[in-house]
Short mmCIF file of C-alpha atoms and ligand atoms in Angstrom, two decimals:
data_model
loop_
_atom_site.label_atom_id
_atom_site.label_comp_id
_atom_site.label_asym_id
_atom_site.label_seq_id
_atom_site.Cartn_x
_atom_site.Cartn_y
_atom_site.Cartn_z
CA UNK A 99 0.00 0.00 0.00
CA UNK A 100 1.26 3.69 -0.70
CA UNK A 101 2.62 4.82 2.54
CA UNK A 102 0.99 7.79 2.50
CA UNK A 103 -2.26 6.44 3.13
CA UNK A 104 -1.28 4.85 6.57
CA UNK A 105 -2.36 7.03 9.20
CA UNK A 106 0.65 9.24 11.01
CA UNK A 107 1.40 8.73 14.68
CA UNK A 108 1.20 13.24 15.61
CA UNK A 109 4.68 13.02 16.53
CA UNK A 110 5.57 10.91 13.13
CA UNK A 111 3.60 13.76 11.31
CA UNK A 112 6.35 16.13 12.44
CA UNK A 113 9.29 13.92 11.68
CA UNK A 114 11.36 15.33 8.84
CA UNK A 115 10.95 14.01 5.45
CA UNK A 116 13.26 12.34 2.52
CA UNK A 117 12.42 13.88 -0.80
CA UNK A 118 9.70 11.28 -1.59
CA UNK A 119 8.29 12.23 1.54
CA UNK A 120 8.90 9.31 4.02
CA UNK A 121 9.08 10.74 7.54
CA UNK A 122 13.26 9.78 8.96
CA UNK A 123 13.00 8.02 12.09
CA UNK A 124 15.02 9.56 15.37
CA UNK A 125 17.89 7.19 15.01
CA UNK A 126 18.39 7.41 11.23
CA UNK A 127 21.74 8.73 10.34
CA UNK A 128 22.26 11.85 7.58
CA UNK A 129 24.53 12.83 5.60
CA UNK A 130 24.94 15.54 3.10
CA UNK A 131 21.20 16.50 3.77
CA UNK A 132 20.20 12.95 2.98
CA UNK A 133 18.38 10.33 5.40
CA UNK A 134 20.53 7.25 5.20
CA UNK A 135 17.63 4.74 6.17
CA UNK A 136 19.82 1.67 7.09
CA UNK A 137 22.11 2.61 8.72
CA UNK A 138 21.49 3.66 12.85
CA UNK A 139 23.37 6.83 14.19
CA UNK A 140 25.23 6.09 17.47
CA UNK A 141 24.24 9.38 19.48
CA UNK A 142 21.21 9.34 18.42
CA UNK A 143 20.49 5.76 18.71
CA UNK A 144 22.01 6.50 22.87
CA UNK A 145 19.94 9.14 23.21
CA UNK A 146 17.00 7.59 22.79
CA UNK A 147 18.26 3.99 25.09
CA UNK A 148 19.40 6.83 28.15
CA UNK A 149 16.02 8.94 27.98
CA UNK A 150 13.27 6.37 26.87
CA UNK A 151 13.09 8.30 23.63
CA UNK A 152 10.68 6.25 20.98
CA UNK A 153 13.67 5.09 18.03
CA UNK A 154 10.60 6.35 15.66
CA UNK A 155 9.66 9.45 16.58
CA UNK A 156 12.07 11.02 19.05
CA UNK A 157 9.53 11.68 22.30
CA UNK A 158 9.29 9.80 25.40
CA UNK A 159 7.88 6.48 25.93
CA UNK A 160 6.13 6.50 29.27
CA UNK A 161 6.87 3.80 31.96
CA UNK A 162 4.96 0.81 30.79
CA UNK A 163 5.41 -1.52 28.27
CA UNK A 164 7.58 -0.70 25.25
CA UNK A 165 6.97 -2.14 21.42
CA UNK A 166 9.15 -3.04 18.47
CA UNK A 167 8.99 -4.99 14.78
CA UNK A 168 10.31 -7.99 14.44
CA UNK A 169 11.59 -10.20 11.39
CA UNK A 170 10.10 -13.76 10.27
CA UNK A 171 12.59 -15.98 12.13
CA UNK A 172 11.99 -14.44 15.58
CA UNK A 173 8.03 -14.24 14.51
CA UNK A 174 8.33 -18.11 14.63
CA UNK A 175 10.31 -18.48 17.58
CA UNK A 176 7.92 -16.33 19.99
CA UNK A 177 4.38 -18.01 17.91
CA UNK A 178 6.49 -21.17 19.19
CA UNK A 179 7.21 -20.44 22.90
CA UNK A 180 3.31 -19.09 22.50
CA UNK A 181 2.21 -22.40 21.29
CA UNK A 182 4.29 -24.42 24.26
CA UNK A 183 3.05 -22.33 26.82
CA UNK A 184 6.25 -21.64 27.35
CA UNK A 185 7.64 -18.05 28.20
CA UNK A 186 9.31 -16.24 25.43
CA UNK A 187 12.97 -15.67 26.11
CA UNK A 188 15.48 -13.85 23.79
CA UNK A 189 18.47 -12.36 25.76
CA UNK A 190 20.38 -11.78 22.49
CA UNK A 191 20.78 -7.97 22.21
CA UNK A 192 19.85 -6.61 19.00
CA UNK A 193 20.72 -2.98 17.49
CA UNK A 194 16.93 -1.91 17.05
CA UNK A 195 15.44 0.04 20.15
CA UNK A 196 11.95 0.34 21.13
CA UNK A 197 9.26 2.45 20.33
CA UNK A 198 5.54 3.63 20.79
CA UNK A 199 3.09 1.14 19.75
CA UNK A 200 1.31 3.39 17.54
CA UNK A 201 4.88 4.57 15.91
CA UNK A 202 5.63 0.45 15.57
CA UNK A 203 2.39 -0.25 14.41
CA UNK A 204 2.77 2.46 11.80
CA UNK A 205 6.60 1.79 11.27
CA UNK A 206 5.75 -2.43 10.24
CA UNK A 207 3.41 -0.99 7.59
CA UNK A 208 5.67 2.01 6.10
CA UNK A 209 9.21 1.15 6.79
CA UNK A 210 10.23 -0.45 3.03
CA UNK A 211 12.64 -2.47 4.86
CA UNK A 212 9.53 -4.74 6.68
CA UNK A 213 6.74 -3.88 4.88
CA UNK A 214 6.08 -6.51 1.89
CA UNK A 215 2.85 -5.55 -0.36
CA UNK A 216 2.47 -8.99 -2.26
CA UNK A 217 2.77 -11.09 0.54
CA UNK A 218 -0.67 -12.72 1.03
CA UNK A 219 -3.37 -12.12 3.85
CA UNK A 220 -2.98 -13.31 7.14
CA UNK A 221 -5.08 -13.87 10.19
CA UNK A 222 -6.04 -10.81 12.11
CA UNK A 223 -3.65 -9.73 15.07
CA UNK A 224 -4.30 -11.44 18.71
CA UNK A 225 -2.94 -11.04 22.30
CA UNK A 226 -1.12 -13.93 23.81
CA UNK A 227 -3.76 -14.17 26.10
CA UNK A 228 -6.23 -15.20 23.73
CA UNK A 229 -3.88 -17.64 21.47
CA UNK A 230 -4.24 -20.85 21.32
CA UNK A 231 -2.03 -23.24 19.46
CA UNK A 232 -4.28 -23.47 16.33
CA UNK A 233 -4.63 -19.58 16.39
CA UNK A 234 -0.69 -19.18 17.18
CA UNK A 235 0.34 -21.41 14.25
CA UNK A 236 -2.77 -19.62 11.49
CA UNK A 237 -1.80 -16.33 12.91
CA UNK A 238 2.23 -16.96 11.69
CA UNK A 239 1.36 -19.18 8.38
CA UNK A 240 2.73 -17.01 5.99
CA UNK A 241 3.77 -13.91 8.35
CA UNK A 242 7.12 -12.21 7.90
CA UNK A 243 7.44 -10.56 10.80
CA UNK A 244 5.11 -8.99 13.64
CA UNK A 245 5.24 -6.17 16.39
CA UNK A 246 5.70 -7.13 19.32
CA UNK A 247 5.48 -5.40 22.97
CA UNK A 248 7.56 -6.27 25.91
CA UNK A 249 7.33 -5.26 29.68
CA UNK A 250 10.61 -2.92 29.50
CA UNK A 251 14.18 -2.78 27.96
CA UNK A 252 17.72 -2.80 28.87
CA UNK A 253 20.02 -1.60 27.16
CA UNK A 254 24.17 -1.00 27.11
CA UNK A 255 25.71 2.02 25.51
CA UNK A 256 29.74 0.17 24.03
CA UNK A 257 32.08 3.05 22.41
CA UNK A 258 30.41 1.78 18.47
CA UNK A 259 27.18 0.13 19.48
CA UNK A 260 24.04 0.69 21.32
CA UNK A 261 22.63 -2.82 22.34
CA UNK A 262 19.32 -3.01 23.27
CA UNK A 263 17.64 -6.10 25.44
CA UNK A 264 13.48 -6.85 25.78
CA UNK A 265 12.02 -8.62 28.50
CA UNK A 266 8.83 -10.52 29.44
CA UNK A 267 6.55 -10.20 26.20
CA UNK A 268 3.09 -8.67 26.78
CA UNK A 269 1.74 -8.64 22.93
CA UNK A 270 2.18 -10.33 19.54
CA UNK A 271 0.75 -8.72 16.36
CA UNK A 272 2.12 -10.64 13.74
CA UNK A 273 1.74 -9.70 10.07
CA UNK A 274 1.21 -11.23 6.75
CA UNK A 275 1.04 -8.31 4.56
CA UNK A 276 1.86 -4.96 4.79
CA UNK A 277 -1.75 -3.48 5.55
CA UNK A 278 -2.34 -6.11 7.92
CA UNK A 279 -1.88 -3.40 11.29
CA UNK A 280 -4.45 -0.87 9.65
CA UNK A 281 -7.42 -0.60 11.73
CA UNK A 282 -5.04 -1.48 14.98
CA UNK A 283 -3.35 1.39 14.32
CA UNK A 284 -6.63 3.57 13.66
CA UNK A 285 -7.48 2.32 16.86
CA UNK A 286 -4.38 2.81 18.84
CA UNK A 287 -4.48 6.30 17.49
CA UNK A 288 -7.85 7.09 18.74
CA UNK A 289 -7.06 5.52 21.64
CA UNK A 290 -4.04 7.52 22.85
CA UNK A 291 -3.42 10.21 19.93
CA UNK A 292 -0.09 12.19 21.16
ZN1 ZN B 167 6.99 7.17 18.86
#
């Protein structure tokens, strides 16, 4: 879908643009006036780990739970542990902080790095509390990656890298296609619009 039709986060809205228009997240690098989208700037990637700053859109996360995308393989490991009953456990730092749920939600549909527009339709998005194995394994037929929110974060600020850590899951929203957060994201926005 064009990502212009997705719905902006308010503080997303006021991000700064590349020339097609894509709003740069906080921890995207520039250089020479240009966002360099894969790529994650040090400072500003610490900034955000040392003041709860969203990795999206630059303003504070409250205290609470604290949301990020992930890929296919990890989408399959937690619909796993989900399926077990088993709690979901990955203490392997990763280079990707957290963000608003709304800014997630938006970022899994927009970001052209996770977003996938042919992939084909999926099962609608469910808390862990509701899954059961049947709806755990239909939910993640097909998905390539999902947003997921965990209690809180830890991270670790090293001289080249800032390494983040989530613990204790609290929501899986995994995704087939690249529309498939939509009307959770309407509703997260008229929820809590910031
Ligand atoms: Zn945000």
């Amino acid at each position: 879908m064009r990502f212009d039709s997705v719905p902006k986060p308010p503080p997303v809205e006021a991000r700064p643009r590349d020339t097609r228009g894509y709003p740069v997240p906080a921890i995207t690098p520039w250089h020479d006036g240009q966002p360099q989208f894969a790529l994650t700037d040090h400072e500003r990637s610490a900034a955000c780990a040392r003041d709860r700053l969203c990795s999206v859109c630059n303003t504070l996360m409250p205290a609470g739970p604290v949301w990020r995308v992930v890929g296919g393989a990890e989408t399959e490991a937690i619909a796993e542990a989900l399926a077990a009953g088993l709690p979901y456990r990955n203490l392997a730092a990763t280079l990707e902080g957290p963000g608003h749920r709304a800014c997630m939600l938006y970022a899994s549909m927009v970001c052209p790095y996770l977003a996938r527009p042919n992939a084909r339709r999926g099962m609608s998005a469910a808390r862990p509390d509701e899954l059961t194995e049947h709806v755990v394994r239909g939910a993640v037929r097909g998905a390539h990656g999902a947003v997921v929110g965990f209690a809180d974060y830890e991270f670790a600020i090293t001289p080249d890298r800032v390494l983040f850590r989530f613990v204790d899951l609290v929501e899986f929203l995994p995704h087939a296609t690249s529309d498939a957060h939509l009307d959770e994201l309407r509703a997260e926005l008229a929820r809590s619009p910031r």
